[in-house]
mmCIF file of C-alpha atoms in Angstrom:
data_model
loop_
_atom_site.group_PDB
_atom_site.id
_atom_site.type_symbol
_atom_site.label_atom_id
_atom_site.label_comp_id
_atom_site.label_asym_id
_atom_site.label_seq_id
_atom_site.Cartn_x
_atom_site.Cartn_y
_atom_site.Cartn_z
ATOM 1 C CA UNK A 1 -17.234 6.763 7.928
ATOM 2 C CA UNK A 2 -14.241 6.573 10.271
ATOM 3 C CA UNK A 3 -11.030 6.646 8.485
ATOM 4 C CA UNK A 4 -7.402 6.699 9.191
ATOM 5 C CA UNK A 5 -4.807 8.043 6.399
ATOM 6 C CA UNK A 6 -1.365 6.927 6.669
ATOM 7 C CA UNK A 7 1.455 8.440 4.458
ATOM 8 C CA UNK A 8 -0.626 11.830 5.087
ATOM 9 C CA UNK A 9 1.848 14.258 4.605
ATOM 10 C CA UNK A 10 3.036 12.430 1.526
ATOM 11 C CA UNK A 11 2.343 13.242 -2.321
ATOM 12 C CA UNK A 12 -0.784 11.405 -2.569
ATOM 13 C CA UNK A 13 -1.811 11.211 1.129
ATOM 14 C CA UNK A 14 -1.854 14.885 1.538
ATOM 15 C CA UNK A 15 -4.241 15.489 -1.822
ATOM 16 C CA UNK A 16 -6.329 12.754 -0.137
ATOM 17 C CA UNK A 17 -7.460 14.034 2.776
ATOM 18 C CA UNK A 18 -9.076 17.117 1.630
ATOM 19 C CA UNK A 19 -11.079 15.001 -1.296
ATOM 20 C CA UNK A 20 -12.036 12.391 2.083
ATOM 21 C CA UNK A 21 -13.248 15.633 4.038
ATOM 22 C CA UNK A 22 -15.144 16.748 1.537
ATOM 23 C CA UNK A 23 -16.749 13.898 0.940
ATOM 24 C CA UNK A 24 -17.968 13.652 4.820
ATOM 25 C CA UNK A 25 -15.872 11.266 6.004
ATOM 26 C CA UNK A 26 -14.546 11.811 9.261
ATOM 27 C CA UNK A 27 -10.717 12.183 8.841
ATOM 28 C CA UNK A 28 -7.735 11.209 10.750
ATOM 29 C CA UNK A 29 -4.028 11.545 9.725
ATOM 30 C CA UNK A 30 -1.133 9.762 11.123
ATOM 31 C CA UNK A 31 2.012 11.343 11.214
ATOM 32 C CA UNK A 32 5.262 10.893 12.453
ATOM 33 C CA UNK A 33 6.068 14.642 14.312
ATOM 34 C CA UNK A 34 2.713 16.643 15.106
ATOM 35 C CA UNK A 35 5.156 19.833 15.217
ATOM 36 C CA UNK A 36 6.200 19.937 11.818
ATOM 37 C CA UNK A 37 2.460 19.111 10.255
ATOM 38 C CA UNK A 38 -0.182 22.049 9.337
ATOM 39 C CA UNK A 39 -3.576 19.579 8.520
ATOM 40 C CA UNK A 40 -6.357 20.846 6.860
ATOM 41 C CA UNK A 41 -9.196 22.082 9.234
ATOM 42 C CA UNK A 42 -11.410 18.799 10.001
ATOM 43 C CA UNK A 43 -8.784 16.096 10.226
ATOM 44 C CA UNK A 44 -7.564 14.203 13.666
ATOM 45 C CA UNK A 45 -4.284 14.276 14.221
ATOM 46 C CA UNK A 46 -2.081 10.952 15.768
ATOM 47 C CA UNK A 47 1.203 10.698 16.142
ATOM 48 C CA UNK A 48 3.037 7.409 15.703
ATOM 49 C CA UNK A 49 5.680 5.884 13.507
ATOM 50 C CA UNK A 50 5.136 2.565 11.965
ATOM 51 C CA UNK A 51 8.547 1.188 12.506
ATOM 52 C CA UNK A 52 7.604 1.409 15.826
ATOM 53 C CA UNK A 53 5.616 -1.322 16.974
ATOM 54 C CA UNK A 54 2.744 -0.340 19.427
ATOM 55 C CA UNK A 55 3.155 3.611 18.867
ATOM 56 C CA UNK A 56 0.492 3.898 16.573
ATOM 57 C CA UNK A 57 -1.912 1.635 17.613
ATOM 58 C CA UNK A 58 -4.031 4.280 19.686
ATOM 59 C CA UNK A 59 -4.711 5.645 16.419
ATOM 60 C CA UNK A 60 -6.613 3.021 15.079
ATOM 61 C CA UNK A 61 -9.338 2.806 17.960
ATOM 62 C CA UNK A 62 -12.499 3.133 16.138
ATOM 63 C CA UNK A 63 -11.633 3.588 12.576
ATOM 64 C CA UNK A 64 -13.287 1.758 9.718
ATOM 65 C CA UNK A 65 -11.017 2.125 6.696
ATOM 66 C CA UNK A 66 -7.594 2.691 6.682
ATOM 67 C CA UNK A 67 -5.559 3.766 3.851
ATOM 68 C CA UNK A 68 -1.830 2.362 3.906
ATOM 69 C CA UNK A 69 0.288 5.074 1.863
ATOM 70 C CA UNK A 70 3.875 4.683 3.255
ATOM 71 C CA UNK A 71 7.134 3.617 1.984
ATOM 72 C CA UNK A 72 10.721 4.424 2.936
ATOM 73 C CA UNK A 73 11.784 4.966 -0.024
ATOM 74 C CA UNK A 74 13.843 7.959 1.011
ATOM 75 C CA UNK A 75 14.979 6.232 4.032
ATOM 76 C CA UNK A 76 17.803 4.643 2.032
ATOM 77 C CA UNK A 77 19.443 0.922 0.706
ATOM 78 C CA UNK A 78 17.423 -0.799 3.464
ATOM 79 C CA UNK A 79 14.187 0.858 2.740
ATOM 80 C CA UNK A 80 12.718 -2.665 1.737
ATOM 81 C CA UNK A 81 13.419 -4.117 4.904
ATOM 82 C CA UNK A 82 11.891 -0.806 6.726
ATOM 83 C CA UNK A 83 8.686 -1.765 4.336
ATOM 84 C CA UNK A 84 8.756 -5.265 5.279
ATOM 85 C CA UNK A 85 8.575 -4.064 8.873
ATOM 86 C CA UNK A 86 6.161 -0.962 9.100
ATOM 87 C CA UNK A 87 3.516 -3.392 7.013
ATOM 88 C CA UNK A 88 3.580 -5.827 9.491
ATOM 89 C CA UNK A 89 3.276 -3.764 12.621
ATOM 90 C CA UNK A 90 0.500 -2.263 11.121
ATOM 91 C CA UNK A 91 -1.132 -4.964 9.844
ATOM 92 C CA UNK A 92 -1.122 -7.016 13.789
ATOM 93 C CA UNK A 93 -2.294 -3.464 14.927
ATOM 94 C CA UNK A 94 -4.661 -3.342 12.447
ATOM 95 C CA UNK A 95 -5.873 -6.573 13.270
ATOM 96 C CA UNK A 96 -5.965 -5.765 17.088
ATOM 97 C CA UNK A 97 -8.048 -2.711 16.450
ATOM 98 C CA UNK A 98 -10.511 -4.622 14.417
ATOM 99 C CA UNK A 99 -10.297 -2.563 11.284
ATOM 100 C CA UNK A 100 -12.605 -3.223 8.286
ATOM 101 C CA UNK A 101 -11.038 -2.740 5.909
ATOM 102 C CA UNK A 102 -7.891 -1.295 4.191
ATOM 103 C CA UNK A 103 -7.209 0.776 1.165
ATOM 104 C CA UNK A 104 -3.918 0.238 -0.672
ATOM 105 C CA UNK A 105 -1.920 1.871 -2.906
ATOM 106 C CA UNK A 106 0.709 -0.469 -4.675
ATOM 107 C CA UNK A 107 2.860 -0.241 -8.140
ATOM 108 C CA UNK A 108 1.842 -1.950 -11.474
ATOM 109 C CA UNK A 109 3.872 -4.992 -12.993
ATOM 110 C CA UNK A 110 4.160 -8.548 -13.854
ATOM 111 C CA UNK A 111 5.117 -10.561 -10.851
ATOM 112 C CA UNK A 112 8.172 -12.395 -12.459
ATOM 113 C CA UNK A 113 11.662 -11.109 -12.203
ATOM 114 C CA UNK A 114 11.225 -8.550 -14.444
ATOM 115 C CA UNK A 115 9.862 -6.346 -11.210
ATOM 116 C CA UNK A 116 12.919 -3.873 -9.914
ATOM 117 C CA UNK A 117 13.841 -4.006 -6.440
ATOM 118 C CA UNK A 118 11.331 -1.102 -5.530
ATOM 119 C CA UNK A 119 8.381 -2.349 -7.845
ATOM 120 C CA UNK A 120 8.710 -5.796 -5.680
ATOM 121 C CA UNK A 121 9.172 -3.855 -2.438
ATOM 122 C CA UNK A 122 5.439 -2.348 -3.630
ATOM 123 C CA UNK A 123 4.104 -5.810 -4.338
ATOM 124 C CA UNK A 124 5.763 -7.440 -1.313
ATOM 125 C CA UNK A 125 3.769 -5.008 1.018
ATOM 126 C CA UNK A 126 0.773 -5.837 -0.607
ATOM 127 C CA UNK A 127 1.311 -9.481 0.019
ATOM 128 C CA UNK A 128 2.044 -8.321 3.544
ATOM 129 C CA UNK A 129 -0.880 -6.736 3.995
ATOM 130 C CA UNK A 130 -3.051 -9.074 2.246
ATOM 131 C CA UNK A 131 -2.750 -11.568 5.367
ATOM 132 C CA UNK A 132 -4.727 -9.223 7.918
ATOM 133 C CA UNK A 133 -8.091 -9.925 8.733
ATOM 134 C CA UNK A 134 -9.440 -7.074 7.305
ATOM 135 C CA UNK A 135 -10.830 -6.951 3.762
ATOM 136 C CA UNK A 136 -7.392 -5.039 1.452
ATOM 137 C CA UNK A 137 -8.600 -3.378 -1.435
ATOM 138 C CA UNK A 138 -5.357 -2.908 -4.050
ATOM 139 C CA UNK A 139 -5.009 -0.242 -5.998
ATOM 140 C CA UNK A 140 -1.603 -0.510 -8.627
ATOM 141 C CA UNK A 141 -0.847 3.013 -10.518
ATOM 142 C CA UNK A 142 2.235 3.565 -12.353
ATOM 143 C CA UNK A 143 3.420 7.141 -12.063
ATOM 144 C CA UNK A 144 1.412 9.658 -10.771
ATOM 145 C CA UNK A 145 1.194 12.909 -12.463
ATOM 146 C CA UNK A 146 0.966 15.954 -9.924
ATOM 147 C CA UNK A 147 3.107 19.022 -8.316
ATOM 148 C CA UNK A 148 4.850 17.308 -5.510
ATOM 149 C CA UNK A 149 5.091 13.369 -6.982
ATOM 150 C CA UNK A 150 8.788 12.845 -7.103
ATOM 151 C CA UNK A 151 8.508 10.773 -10.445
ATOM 152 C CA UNK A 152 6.817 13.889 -11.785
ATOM 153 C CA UNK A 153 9.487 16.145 -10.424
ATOM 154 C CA UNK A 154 12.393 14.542 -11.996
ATOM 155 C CA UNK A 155 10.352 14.149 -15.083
ATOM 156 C CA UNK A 156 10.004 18.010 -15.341
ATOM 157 C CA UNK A 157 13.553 18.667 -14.355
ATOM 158 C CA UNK A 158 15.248 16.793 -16.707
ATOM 159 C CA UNK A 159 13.355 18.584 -19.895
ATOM 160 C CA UNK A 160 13.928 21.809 -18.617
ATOM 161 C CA UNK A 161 17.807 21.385 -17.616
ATOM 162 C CA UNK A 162 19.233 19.212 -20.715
ATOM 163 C CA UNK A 163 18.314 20.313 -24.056
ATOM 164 C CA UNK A 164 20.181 16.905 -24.908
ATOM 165 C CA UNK A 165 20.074 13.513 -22.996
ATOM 166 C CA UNK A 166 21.922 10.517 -22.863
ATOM 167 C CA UNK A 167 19.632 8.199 -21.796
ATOM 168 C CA UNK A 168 19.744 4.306 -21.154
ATOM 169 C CA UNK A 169 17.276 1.933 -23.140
ATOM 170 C CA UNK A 170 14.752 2.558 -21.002
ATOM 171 C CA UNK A 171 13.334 5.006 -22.658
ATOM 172 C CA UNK A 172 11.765 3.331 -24.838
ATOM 173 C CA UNK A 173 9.631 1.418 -22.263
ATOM 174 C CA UNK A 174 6.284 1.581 -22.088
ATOM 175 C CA UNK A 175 4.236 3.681 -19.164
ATOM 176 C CA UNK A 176 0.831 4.221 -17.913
ATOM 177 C CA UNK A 177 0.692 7.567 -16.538
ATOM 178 C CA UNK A 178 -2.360 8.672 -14.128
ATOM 179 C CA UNK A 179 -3.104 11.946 -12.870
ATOM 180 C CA UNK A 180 -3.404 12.648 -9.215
ATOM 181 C CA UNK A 181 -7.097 13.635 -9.127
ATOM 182 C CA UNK A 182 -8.054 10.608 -10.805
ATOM 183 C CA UNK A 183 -6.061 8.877 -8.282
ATOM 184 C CA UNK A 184 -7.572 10.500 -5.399
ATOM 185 C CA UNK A 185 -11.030 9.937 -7.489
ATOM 186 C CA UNK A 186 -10.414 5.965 -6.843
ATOM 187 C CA UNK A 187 -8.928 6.460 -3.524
ATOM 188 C CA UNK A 188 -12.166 8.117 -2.443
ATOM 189 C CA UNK A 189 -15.065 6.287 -4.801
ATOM 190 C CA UNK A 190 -13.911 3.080 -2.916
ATOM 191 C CA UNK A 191 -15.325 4.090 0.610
ATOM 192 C CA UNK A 192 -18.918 3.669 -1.504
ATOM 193 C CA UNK A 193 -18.414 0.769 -2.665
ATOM 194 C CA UNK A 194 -18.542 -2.607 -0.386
ATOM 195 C CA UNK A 195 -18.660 -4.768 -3.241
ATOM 196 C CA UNK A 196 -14.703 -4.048 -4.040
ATOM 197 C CA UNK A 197 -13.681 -5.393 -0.756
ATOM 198 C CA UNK A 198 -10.451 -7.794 -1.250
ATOM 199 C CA UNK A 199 -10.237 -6.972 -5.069
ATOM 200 C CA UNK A 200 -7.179 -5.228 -6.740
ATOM 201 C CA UNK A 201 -8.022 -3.007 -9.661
ATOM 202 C CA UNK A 202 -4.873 -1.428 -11.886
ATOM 203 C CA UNK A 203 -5.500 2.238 -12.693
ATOM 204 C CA UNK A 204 -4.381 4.325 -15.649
ATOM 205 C CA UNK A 205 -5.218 7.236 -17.812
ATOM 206 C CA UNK A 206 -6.070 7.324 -21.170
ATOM 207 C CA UNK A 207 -2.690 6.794 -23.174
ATOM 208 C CA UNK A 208 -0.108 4.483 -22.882
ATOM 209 C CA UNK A 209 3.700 6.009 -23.141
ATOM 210 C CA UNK A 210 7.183 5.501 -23.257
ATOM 211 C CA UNK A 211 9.407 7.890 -20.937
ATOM 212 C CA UNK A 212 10.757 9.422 -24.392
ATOM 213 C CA UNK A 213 7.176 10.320 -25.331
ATOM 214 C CA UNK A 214 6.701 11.483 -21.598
ATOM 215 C CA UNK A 215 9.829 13.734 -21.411
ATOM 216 C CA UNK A 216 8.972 15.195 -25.095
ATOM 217 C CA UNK A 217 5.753 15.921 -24.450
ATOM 218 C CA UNK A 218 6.384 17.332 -20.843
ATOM 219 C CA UNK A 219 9.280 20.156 -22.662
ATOM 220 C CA UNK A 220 6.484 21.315 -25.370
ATOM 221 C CA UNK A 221 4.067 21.970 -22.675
ATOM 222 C CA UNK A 222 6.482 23.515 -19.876
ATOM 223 C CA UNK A 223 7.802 25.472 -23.290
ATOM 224 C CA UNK A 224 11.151 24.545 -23.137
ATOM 225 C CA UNK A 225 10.621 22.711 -26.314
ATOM 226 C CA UNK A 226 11.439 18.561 -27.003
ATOM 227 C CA UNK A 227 14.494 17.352 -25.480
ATOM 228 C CA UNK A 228 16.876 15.123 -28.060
ATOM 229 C CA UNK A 229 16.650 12.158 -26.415
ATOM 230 C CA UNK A 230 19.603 9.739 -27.348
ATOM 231 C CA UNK A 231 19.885 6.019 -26.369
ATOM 232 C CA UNK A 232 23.218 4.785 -25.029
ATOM 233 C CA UNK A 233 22.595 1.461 -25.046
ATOM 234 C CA UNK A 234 25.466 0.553 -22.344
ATOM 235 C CA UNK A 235 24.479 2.999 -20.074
ATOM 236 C CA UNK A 236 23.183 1.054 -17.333
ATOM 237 C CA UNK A 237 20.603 1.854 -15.380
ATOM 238 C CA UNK A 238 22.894 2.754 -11.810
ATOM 239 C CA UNK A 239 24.780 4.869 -14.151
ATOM 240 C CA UNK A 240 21.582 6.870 -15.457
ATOM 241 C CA UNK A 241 20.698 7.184 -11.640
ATOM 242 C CA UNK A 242 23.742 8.801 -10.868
ATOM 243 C CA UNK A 243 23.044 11.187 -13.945
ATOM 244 C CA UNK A 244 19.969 11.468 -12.528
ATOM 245 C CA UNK A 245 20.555 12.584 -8.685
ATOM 246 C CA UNK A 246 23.057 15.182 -10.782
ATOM 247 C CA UNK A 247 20.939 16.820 -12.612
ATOM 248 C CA UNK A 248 18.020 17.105 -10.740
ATOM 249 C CA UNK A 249 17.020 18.326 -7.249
ATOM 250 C CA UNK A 250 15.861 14.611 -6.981
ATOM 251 C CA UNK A 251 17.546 12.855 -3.709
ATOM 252 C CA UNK A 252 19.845 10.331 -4.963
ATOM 253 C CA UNK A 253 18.148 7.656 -2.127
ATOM 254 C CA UNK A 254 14.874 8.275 -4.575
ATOM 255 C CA UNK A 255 16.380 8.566 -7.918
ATOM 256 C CA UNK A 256 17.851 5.326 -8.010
ATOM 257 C CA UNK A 257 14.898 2.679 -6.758
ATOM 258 C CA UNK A 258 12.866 5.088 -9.371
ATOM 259 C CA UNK A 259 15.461 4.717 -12.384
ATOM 260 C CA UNK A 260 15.540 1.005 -11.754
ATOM 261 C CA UNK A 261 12.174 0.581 -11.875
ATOM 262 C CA UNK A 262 11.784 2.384 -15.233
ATOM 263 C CA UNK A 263 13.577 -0.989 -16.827
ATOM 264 C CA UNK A 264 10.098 -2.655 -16.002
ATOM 265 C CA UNK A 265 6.911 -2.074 -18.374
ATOM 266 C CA UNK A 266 4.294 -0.859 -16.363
ATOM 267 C CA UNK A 267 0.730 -0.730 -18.392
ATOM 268 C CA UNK A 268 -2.236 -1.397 -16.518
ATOM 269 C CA UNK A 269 -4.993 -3.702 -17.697
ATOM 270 C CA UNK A 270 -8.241 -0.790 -16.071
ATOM 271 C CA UNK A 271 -10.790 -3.236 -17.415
ATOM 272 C CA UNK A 272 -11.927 -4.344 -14.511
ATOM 273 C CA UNK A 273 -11.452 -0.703 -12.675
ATOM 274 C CA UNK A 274 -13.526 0.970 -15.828
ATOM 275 C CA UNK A 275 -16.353 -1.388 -14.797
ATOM 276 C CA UNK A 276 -16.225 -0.590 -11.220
ATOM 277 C CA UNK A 277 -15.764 3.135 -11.111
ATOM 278 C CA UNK A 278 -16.960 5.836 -12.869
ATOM 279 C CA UNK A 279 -13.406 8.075 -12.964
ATOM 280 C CA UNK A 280 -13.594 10.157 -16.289
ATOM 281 C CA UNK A 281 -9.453 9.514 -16.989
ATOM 282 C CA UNK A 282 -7.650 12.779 -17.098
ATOM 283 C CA UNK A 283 -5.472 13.093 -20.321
ATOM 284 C CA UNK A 284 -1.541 13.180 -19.767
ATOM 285 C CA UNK A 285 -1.313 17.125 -21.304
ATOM 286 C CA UNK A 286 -4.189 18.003 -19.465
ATOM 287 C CA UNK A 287 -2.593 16.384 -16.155
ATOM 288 C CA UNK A 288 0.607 17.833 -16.851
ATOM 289 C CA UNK A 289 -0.883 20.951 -16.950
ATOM 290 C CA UNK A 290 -2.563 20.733 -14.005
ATOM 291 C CA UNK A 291 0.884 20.048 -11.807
ATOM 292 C CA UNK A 292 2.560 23.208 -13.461
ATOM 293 C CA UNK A 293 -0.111 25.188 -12.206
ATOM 294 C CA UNK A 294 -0.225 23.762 -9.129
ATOM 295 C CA UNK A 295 3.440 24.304 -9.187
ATOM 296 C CA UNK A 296 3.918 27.520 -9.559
ATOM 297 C CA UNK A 297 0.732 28.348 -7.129
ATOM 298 C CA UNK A 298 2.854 26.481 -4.385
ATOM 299 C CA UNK A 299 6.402 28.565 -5.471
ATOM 300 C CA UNK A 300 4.308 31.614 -5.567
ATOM 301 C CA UNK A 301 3.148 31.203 -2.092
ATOM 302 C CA UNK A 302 6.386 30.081 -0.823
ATOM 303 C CA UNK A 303 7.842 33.198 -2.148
ATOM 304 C CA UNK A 304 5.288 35.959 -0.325
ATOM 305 C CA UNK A 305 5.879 33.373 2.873
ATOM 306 C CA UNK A 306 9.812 34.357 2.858
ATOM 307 C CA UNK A 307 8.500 37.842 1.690
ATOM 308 C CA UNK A 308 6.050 38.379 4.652
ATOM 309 C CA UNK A 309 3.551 38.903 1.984
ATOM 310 C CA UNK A 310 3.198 40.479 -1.533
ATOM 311 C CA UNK A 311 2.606 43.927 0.089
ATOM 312 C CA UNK A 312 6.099 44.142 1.940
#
């Protein structure tokens, strides 16, 4: 099958197209600045951006599925409207190219106005999307455990920096944490399966958690030990992302849309996704594990890069 990843050099895009080569799919990546990307042997190459209406649109010419993976997030404030925009110059080109289907990956939640700005950005894109004539299949994950997820990231950075936090009420809200393979498992089982064309499935791993039980947990296994976690009830939750983008190596243009959302229960209902898929669901220690090691493979490799090798 011809398919088209976009978001490739992203968290999840970048673990996908491996899993999509190795499953004999024919593989092309679209990416913003050919110069500055290093794909894995197999995979096309396009450049395109987007927010720029008709640059990308050579790029869909023959493809079958396409996998929408981008948000702008790290753009800034106005990284809804960007959304708003890249979704629907890719869905017209989309629709121009005669595309099959497309593969979505959205954010869980109730749509009411409970959703935080960047949880309805998520679901606003979907609804975007939804309108091509192409068949959308939805996936909605809450966060996604794995080395590189920036959710993850700030996660691990917080246990291992402060012994003690101040944290707003949010911590006691509930979660439903996924790891990346079992992600990537969905994202690639789907191509199989015609019969989930226009269906949305929510995806989650085995335990449902609240970010204190997250944070604690992540310190016993990184061995820095349980954080005292103590609610400030007034702390709101632009305060805590200005702790946040402080403490961590997190961007403060992430932290905050990813603080907000943490206000908003996120628990998936992966009845109907159980049914559908057979994705063994990867506990949270287990997954945590996994992104240390990757981790530390990726800062170990890093290092002998700067090095010019272990043997210099």
């Amino acid at each position: 099958m011809h398919v088209l990843v976009t978001g490739a050099t992203g968290f999840v895009g970048s673990h996908l197209l491996p899993a999509l080569l190795a499953a004999g799919h024919s593989v092309r990546a679209l990416v913003r600045d050919r110069s500055e990307y290093d794909p894995p042997d197999g995979v096309d190459v396009v450049t395109g951006d987007l927010l720029d209406a008709g640059s990308f649109d050579a790029g869909l010419d023959g493809v079958d599925v396409a996998y929408y993976l981008v948000h702008s997030m790290r753009a800034g404030s106005d990284y809804a409207e960007r959304d708003r925009r890249a979704a629907r110059n890719f869905r017209r080109a989309a629709d121009e190219a005669g595309v099959d289907r497309v593969v979505y990956l959205g954010g869980l939640g109730e749509d009411d106005e409970t959703l935080s700005e960047h949880l309805r950005s998520r679901r606003e894109v979907e609804f975007i999307l939804r309108d091509g004539e192409y068949d959308l299949t939805t996936f909605r994950a809450a966060i996604i455990i794995g080395a590189g997820s920036a959710s993850f990231r700030m996660i691990r950075e917080l246990t291992t920096r402060l012994p003690v936090m101040l944290t707003p009420r949010w911590v006691r809200t509930d979660c439903h944490p996924i790891a990346i393979d079992d992600v990537i498992s969905y994202l690639v089982d789907v191509l199989d399966k015609p019969e989930t064309a226009g269906e949305t499935y929510e995806i989650g791993g085995p335990e449902v958690l609240t970010y204190a039980e997250i944070l604690k947990q992540t310190g016993r296994l990184m061995g820095a030990g349980e954080p005292t976690i103590v609610p400030i009830p007034v702390l709101t939750p632009k305060l805590s992302a200005y702790w946040v983008a402080l403490m961590t190596d997190v961007p403060s243009s992430v932290a905050r849309p990813l603080i907000h959302g943490l206000k908003t229960p996120v628990v998936a209902d992966t009845e109907a996704a159980q049914a559908q898929f057979a994705v063994d669901p990867t506990s949270f220690a287990d997954a945590v594990r996994l992104a240390l090691s990757e981790s530390r493979s990726r800062d170990a490799a890093r290092v002998a890069a700067a090095t010019g090798g272990a043997g210099r």
